[in-house]
């Protein structure tokens, strides 16, 4: 059975970052989006990123960033990948990839099968596709809302290699999600928190263990 890549997103403190690293997270994510309870400054993300260097891939989550922010993030943080979680077009994904010189992950919100039709256009430019639950229309956040989408919409084998599943995953549901979707990578944020923005080290460890022991 192939190894499943695990990303713990929205990390903001040394103890929770260490919990993710010690449990064997493959990717760690830092959110730079002021509306999010998981928001960290570029400087803070840089401190955490240096702590994780050589132990996991380091990802910054940005939402519809302009060129100046992309450049500032690259300089300040020390990154392995940029995650785009806004309304960026496929062409904008390509521009950010060129500007940053880094691999780019593009999040796509899913509510219906029509949303999955976007995947092919983005996959031509993004290094990785992340499927997340489409946020409610009145939601302030483009992701991290603790909601899942209908996994039955996914037909195994029809998505680009390395696609990542997100949206409402928890230590109790991730094994079932993997079995039903055939995903080889998963991302969690709110599903390992005691409250929005506050990660639970024990839940992080339990999530990764649930993936590894499936």
PDB file of C-alpha atoms in Angstrom:
ATOM      1  CA  UNK A   1       0.000   0.000   0.000  1.00  0.00           C
ATOM      2  CA  UNK A   2       1.489   3.385  -0.970  1.00  0.00           C
ATOM      3  CA  UNK A   3       2.619   5.764   1.734  1.00  0.00           C
ATOM      4  CA  UNK A   4       0.138   8.568   2.407  1.00  0.00           C
ATOM      5  CA  UNK A   5       1.519  12.102   2.631  1.00  0.00           C
ATOM      6  CA  UNK A   6       0.167  14.073   5.592  1.00  0.00           C
ATOM      7  CA  UNK A   7       0.013  17.868   5.804  1.00  0.00           C
ATOM      8  CA  UNK A   8      -0.778  19.639   9.066  1.00  0.00           C
ATOM      9  CA  UNK A   9      -1.896  23.164   8.201  1.00  0.00           C
ATOM     10  CA  UNK A  10      -2.413  26.316  10.238  1.00  0.00           C
ATOM     11  CA  UNK A  11       0.458  25.748  12.665  1.00  0.00           C
ATOM     12  CA  UNK A  12       1.388  28.817  14.695  1.00  0.00           C
ATOM     13  CA  UNK A  13       3.352  27.733  17.782  1.00  0.00           C
ATOM     14  CA  UNK A  14       6.557  25.828  18.428  1.00  0.00           C
ATOM     15  CA  UNK A  15       4.896  23.098  20.552  1.00  0.00           C
ATOM     16  CA  UNK A  16       2.272  22.284  17.933  1.00  0.00           C
ATOM     17  CA  UNK A  17       4.803  22.425  15.115  1.00  0.00           C
ATOM     18  CA  UNK A  18       7.049  20.075  17.082  1.00  0.00           C
ATOM     19  CA  UNK A  19       4.093  17.753  17.659  1.00  0.00           C
ATOM     20  CA  UNK A  20       3.508  17.567  13.915  1.00  0.00           C
ATOM     21  CA  UNK A  21       7.175  17.007  13.140  1.00  0.00           C
ATOM     22  CA  UNK A  22       7.677  14.429  15.896  1.00  0.00           C
ATOM     23  CA  UNK A  23       4.610  12.495  14.694  1.00  0.00           C
ATOM     24  CA  UNK A  24       6.026  12.377  11.175  1.00  0.00           C
ATOM     25  CA  UNK A  25       4.115  15.003   9.203  1.00  0.00           C
ATOM     26  CA  UNK A  26       5.350  15.207   5.623  1.00  0.00           C
ATOM     27  CA  UNK A  27       4.249  18.819   5.105  1.00  0.00           C
ATOM     28  CA  UNK A  28       3.603  21.650   7.561  1.00  0.00           C
ATOM     29  CA  UNK A  29       1.548  24.694   6.645  1.00  0.00           C
ATOM     30  CA  UNK A  30       1.562  28.302   7.813  1.00  0.00           C
ATOM     31  CA  UNK A  31      -1.421  30.524   7.046  1.00  0.00           C
ATOM     32  CA  UNK A  32      -0.836  34.147   6.069  1.00  0.00           C
ATOM     33  CA  UNK A  33      -4.371  35.485   5.706  1.00  0.00           C
ATOM     34  CA  UNK A  34      -5.509  38.153   8.156  1.00  0.00           C
ATOM     35  CA  UNK A  35      -9.119  36.930   8.396  1.00  0.00           C
ATOM     36  CA  UNK A  36      -8.069  33.489   9.558  1.00  0.00           C
ATOM     37  CA  UNK A  37      -7.759  32.554  13.252  1.00  0.00           C
ATOM     38  CA  UNK A  38      -4.631  30.653  12.127  1.00  0.00           C
ATOM     39  CA  UNK A  39      -2.977  33.751  10.607  1.00  0.00           C
ATOM     40  CA  UNK A  40       0.702  34.300  11.299  1.00  0.00           C
ATOM     41  CA  UNK A  41       2.914  37.143  10.134  1.00  0.00           C
ATOM     42  CA  UNK A  42       5.543  36.420   7.508  1.00  0.00           C
ATOM     43  CA  UNK A  43       8.196  36.909  10.172  1.00  0.00           C
ATOM     44  CA  UNK A  44       6.535  34.417  12.515  1.00  0.00           C
ATOM     45  CA  UNK A  45       6.120  31.949   9.682  1.00  0.00           C
ATOM     46  CA  UNK A  46       9.827  32.332   8.990  1.00  0.00           C
ATOM     47  CA  UNK A  47      10.728  31.413  12.570  1.00  0.00           C
ATOM     48  CA  UNK A  48       8.574  28.300  12.419  1.00  0.00           C
ATOM     49  CA  UNK A  49       9.773  27.403   8.945  1.00  0.00           C
ATOM     50  CA  UNK A  50      13.409  27.440  10.001  1.00  0.00           C
ATOM     51  CA  UNK A  51      12.516  25.131  12.895  1.00  0.00           C
ATOM     52  CA  UNK A  52      11.005  22.659  10.429  1.00  0.00           C
ATOM     53  CA  UNK A  53      13.783  22.861   7.850  1.00  0.00           C
ATOM     54  CA  UNK A  54      14.975  19.444   6.761  1.00  0.00           C
ATOM     55  CA  UNK A  55      12.196  17.635   8.629  1.00  0.00           C
ATOM     56  CA  UNK A  56       9.125  18.384   6.501  1.00  0.00           C
ATOM     57  CA  UNK A  57       8.120  20.357   3.430  1.00  0.00           C
ATOM     58  CA  UNK A  58       7.227  23.900   4.422  1.00  0.00           C
ATOM     59  CA  UNK A  59       4.142  25.449   2.859  1.00  0.00           C
ATOM     60  CA  UNK A  60       2.664  28.938   3.140  1.00  0.00           C
ATOM     61  CA  UNK A  61      -1.044  29.399   2.456  1.00  0.00           C
ATOM     62  CA  UNK A  62      -1.897  32.643   0.649  1.00  0.00           C
ATOM     63  CA  UNK A  63      -5.233  33.927  -0.623  1.00  0.00           C
ATOM     64  CA  UNK A  64      -5.251  35.874  -3.903  1.00  0.00           C
ATOM     65  CA  UNK A  65      -1.779  37.308  -3.228  1.00  0.00           C
ATOM     66  CA  UNK A  66      -0.332  40.118  -5.319  1.00  0.00           C
ATOM     67  CA  UNK A  67       3.209  39.910  -6.665  1.00  0.00           C
ATOM     68  CA  UNK A  68       4.637  41.914  -3.766  1.00  0.00           C
ATOM     69  CA  UNK A  69       3.219  39.513  -1.183  1.00  0.00           C
ATOM     70  CA  UNK A  70       4.448  36.453  -3.061  1.00  0.00           C
ATOM     71  CA  UNK A  71       7.952  37.901  -3.205  1.00  0.00           C
ATOM     72  CA  UNK A  72       7.876  38.961   0.450  1.00  0.00           C
ATOM     73  CA  UNK A  73       6.743  35.488   1.539  1.00  0.00           C
ATOM     74  CA  UNK A  74       9.514  33.789  -0.404  1.00  0.00           C
ATOM     75  CA  UNK A  75      12.142  36.097   1.087  1.00  0.00           C
ATOM     76  CA  UNK A  76      10.857  36.013   4.676  1.00  0.00           C
ATOM     77  CA  UNK A  77       9.848  32.429   5.217  1.00  0.00           C
ATOM     78  CA  UNK A  78      12.122  29.956   3.476  1.00  0.00           C
ATOM     79  CA  UNK A  79       9.629  27.785   1.654  1.00  0.00           C
ATOM     80  CA  UNK A  80       9.298  24.524  -0.199  1.00  0.00           C
ATOM     81  CA  UNK A  81       5.850  25.265  -1.658  1.00  0.00           C
ATOM     82  CA  UNK A  82       3.154  27.937  -1.950  1.00  0.00           C
ATOM     83  CA  UNK A  83      -0.496  26.991  -1.427  1.00  0.00           C
ATOM     84  CA  UNK A  84      -3.074  29.191  -3.144  1.00  0.00           C
ATOM     85  CA  UNK A  85      -6.496  29.138  -1.526  1.00  0.00           C
ATOM     86  CA  UNK A  86      -8.327  31.994  -3.229  1.00  0.00           C
ATOM     87  CA  UNK A  87      -9.930  32.646  -6.601  1.00  0.00           C
ATOM     88  CA  UNK A  88      -6.649  32.504  -8.519  1.00  0.00           C
ATOM     89  CA  UNK A  89      -7.110  31.570 -12.187  1.00  0.00           C
ATOM     90  CA  UNK A  90      -4.975  28.859 -13.821  1.00  0.00           C
ATOM     91  CA  UNK A  91      -3.008  31.643 -15.509  1.00  0.00           C
ATOM     92  CA  UNK A  92      -2.390  33.365 -12.185  1.00  0.00           C
ATOM     93  CA  UNK A  93      -1.183  30.071 -10.709  1.00  0.00           C
ATOM     94  CA  UNK A  94       1.332  29.874 -13.540  1.00  0.00           C
ATOM     95  CA  UNK A  95       2.455  33.482 -12.909  1.00  0.00           C
ATOM     96  CA  UNK A  96       2.984  32.871  -9.202  1.00  0.00           C
ATOM     97  CA  UNK A  97       4.898  29.686  -9.950  1.00  0.00           C
ATOM     98  CA  UNK A  98       7.229  31.615 -12.270  1.00  0.00           C
ATOM     99  CA  UNK A  99       7.601  34.573  -9.920  1.00  0.00           C
ATOM    100  CA  UNK A 100       8.345  32.510  -6.829  1.00  0.00           C
ATOM    101  CA  UNK A 101      10.425  29.800  -8.464  1.00  0.00           C
ATOM    102  CA  UNK A 102       8.620  27.340  -6.198  1.00  0.00           C
ATOM    103  CA  UNK A 103       6.124  24.519  -6.648  1.00  0.00           C
ATOM    104  CA  UNK A 104       2.520  25.652  -6.209  1.00  0.00           C
ATOM    105  CA  UNK A 105      -0.436  23.806  -4.713  1.00  0.00           C
ATOM    106  CA  UNK A 106      -3.890  25.047  -5.780  1.00  0.00           C
ATOM    107  CA  UNK A 107      -6.921  24.466  -3.594  1.00  0.00           C
ATOM    108  CA  UNK A 108     -10.235  23.860  -5.342  1.00  0.00           C
ATOM    109  CA  UNK A 109     -13.494  24.078  -3.423  1.00  0.00           C
ATOM    110  CA  UNK A 110     -15.843  21.181  -4.115  1.00  0.00           C
ATOM    111  CA  UNK A 111     -19.591  20.998  -3.584  1.00  0.00           C
ATOM    112  CA  UNK A 112     -20.792  19.332  -6.800  1.00  0.00           C
ATOM    113  CA  UNK A 113     -19.301  17.309  -9.634  1.00  0.00           C
ATOM    114  CA  UNK A 114     -19.180  20.503 -11.701  1.00  0.00           C
ATOM    115  CA  UNK A 115     -16.516  21.859  -9.368  1.00  0.00           C
ATOM    116  CA  UNK A 116     -14.266  18.928 -10.210  1.00  0.00           C
ATOM    117  CA  UNK A 117     -14.377  19.969 -13.863  1.00  0.00           C
ATOM    118  CA  UNK A 118     -11.911  22.757 -12.977  1.00  0.00           C
ATOM    119  CA  UNK A 119      -9.215  20.302 -11.989  1.00  0.00           C
ATOM    120  CA  UNK A 120      -7.825  19.666 -15.453  1.00  0.00           C
ATOM    121  CA  UNK A 121      -7.292  23.375 -16.202  1.00  0.00           C
ATOM    122  CA  UNK A 122      -5.456  23.945 -12.919  1.00  0.00           C
ATOM    123  CA  UNK A 123      -3.467  20.725 -13.105  1.00  0.00           C
ATOM    124  CA  UNK A 124      -1.768  22.051 -16.248  1.00  0.00           C
ATOM    125  CA  UNK A 125      -0.013  24.695 -14.116  1.00  0.00           C
ATOM    126  CA  UNK A 126      -0.146  23.621 -10.459  1.00  0.00           C
ATOM    127  CA  UNK A 127       2.282  21.084  -9.045  1.00  0.00           C
ATOM    128  CA  UNK A 128      -0.382  19.719  -6.727  1.00  0.00           C
ATOM    129  CA  UNK A 129      -4.172  19.953  -6.509  1.00  0.00           C
ATOM    130  CA  UNK A 130      -5.913  20.105  -3.131  1.00  0.00           C
ATOM    131  CA  UNK A 131      -9.625  19.329  -3.001  1.00  0.00           C
ATOM    132  CA  UNK A 132     -11.395  21.069  -0.141  1.00  0.00           C
ATOM    133  CA  UNK A 133     -15.029  21.600   0.759  1.00  0.00           C
ATOM    134  CA  UNK A 134     -16.442  24.686  -0.927  1.00  0.00           C
ATOM    135  CA  UNK A 135     -17.153  27.210   1.851  1.00  0.00           C
ATOM    136  CA  UNK A 136     -20.680  28.425   2.543  1.00  0.00           C
ATOM    137  CA  UNK A 137     -21.569  31.625   0.669  1.00  0.00           C
ATOM    138  CA  UNK A 138     -21.447  33.681   3.864  1.00  0.00           C
ATOM    139  CA  UNK A 139     -18.175  32.177   5.113  1.00  0.00           C
ATOM    140  CA  UNK A 140     -15.274  34.515   5.911  1.00  0.00           C
ATOM    141  CA  UNK A 141     -12.685  31.840   5.181  1.00  0.00           C
ATOM    142  CA  UNK A 142     -11.994  30.012   1.914  1.00  0.00           C
ATOM    143  CA  UNK A 143     -11.020  26.890   3.862  1.00  0.00           C
ATOM    144  CA  UNK A 144     -10.520  25.583   7.384  1.00  0.00           C
ATOM    145  CA  UNK A 145     -14.252  25.614   8.066  1.00  0.00           C
ATOM    146  CA  UNK A 146     -14.395  22.054   9.361  1.00  0.00           C
ATOM    147  CA  UNK A 147     -16.698  20.883   6.594  1.00  0.00           C
ATOM    148  CA  UNK A 148     -16.295  17.915   4.289  1.00  0.00           C
ATOM    149  CA  UNK A 149     -17.723  17.382   0.818  1.00  0.00           C
ATOM    150  CA  UNK A 150     -19.343  14.321  -0.707  1.00  0.00           C
ATOM    151  CA  UNK A 151     -16.442  11.935  -1.246  1.00  0.00           C
ATOM    152  CA  UNK A 152     -18.650   9.964  -3.606  1.00  0.00           C
ATOM    153  CA  UNK A 153     -18.070  12.697  -6.184  1.00  0.00           C
ATOM    154  CA  UNK A 154     -14.488  11.470  -6.571  1.00  0.00           C
ATOM    155  CA  UNK A 155     -13.795   8.734  -9.088  1.00  0.00           C
ATOM    156  CA  UNK A 156     -10.458   7.131  -8.164  1.00  0.00           C
ATOM    157  CA  UNK A 157      -7.966   7.277 -10.983  1.00  0.00           C
ATOM    158  CA  UNK A 158      -9.439  10.380 -12.627  1.00  0.00           C
ATOM    159  CA  UNK A 159      -7.438  12.975 -10.679  1.00  0.00           C
ATOM    160  CA  UNK A 160      -3.799  14.028 -11.201  1.00  0.00           C
ATOM    161  CA  UNK A 161      -1.121  12.142  -9.306  1.00  0.00           C
ATOM    162  CA  UNK A 162      -0.429  13.495  -5.847  1.00  0.00           C
ATOM    163  CA  UNK A 163      -3.766  15.249  -5.389  1.00  0.00           C
ATOM    164  CA  UNK A 164      -4.536  16.018  -1.757  1.00  0.00           C
ATOM    165  CA  UNK A 165      -7.807  15.574   0.140  1.00  0.00           C
ATOM    166  CA  UNK A 166      -8.925  18.160   2.677  1.00  0.00           C
ATOM    167  CA  UNK A 167     -12.120  19.375   4.293  1.00  0.00           C
ATOM    168  CA  UNK A 168     -13.488  18.264   7.640  1.00  0.00           C
ATOM    169  CA  UNK A 169     -11.034  15.421   8.169  1.00  0.00           C
ATOM    170  CA  UNK A 170     -10.422  14.264  11.753  1.00  0.00           C
ATOM    171  CA  UNK A 171      -8.528  11.425  13.434  1.00  0.00           C
ATOM    172  CA  UNK A 172     -11.827   9.486  13.433  1.00  0.00           C
ATOM    173  CA  UNK A 173     -12.736   9.997   9.768  1.00  0.00           C
ATOM    174  CA  UNK A 174      -9.468  10.081   7.849  1.00  0.00           C
ATOM    175  CA  UNK A 175      -9.058   6.312   7.434  1.00  0.00           C
ATOM    176  CA  UNK A 176     -12.532   6.026   5.930  1.00  0.00           C
ATOM    177  CA  UNK A 177     -11.850   9.018   3.678  1.00  0.00           C
ATOM    178  CA  UNK A 178      -8.698   7.386   2.352  1.00  0.00           C
ATOM    179  CA  UNK A 179     -10.477   4.108   1.689  1.00  0.00           C
ATOM    180  CA  UNK A 180     -13.372   5.765  -0.134  1.00  0.00           C
ATOM    181  CA  UNK A 181     -11.428   8.255  -2.239  1.00  0.00           C
ATOM    182  CA  UNK A 182      -8.128   6.556  -2.987  1.00  0.00           C
ATOM    183  CA  UNK A 183      -6.293   9.739  -1.966  1.00  0.00           C
ATOM    184  CA  UNK A 184      -2.543   9.439  -1.451  1.00  0.00           C
ATOM    185  CA  UNK A 185      -2.235  12.739   0.446  1.00  0.00           C
ATOM    186  CA  UNK A 186      -4.361  14.420   3.119  1.00  0.00           C
ATOM    187  CA  UNK A 187      -4.461  17.852   4.729  1.00  0.00           C
ATOM    188  CA  UNK A 188      -5.949  18.757   8.106  1.00  0.00           C
ATOM    189  CA  UNK A 189      -6.336  21.970  10.060  1.00  0.00           C
ATOM    190  CA  UNK A 190      -9.554  22.464  12.043  1.00  0.00           C
ATOM    191  CA  UNK A 191      -9.888  18.703  12.586  1.00  0.00           C
ATOM    192  CA  UNK A 192      -6.952  18.729  15.023  1.00  0.00           C
ATOM    193  CA  UNK A 193      -7.937  21.827  16.994  1.00  0.00           C
ATOM    194  CA  UNK A 194      -9.579  22.370  20.365  1.00  0.00           C
ATOM    195  CA  UNK A 195     -10.890  25.713  19.091  1.00  0.00           C
ATOM    196  CA  UNK A 196     -10.308  27.712  15.893  1.00  0.00           C
ATOM    197  CA  UNK A 197      -6.613  28.462  15.624  1.00  0.00           C
ATOM    198  CA  UNK A 198      -5.526  26.375  18.633  1.00  0.00           C
ATOM    199  CA  UNK A 199      -4.001  23.069  17.614  1.00  0.00           C
ATOM    200  CA  UNK A 200      -4.092  20.025  19.916  1.00  0.00           C
ATOM    201  CA  UNK A 201      -0.773  18.134  19.928  1.00  0.00           C
ATOM    202  CA  UNK A 202      -2.517  14.904  20.926  1.00  0.00           C
ATOM    203  CA  UNK A 203      -5.012  15.223  18.068  1.00  0.00           C
ATOM    204  CA  UNK A 204      -2.187  15.901  15.609  1.00  0.00           C
ATOM    205  CA  UNK A 205      -0.445  12.711  16.705  1.00  0.00           C
ATOM    206  CA  UNK A 206      -3.716  10.764  16.584  1.00  0.00           C
ATOM    207  CA  UNK A 207      -4.465  11.994  13.068  1.00  0.00           C
ATOM    208  CA  UNK A 208      -1.084  10.955  11.731  1.00  0.00           C
ATOM    209  CA  UNK A 209      -1.314   7.607  13.524  1.00  0.00           C
ATOM    210  CA  UNK A 210      -4.751   7.007  11.990  1.00  0.00           C
ATOM    211  CA  UNK A 211      -3.245   7.555   8.542  1.00  0.00           C
ATOM    212  CA  UNK A 212      -0.167   5.413   9.129  1.00  0.00           C
ATOM    213  CA  UNK A 213      -2.051   2.495  10.683  1.00  0.00           C
ATOM    214  CA  UNK A 214      -4.944   2.272   8.225  1.00  0.00           C
TER     215      UNK A 214
END
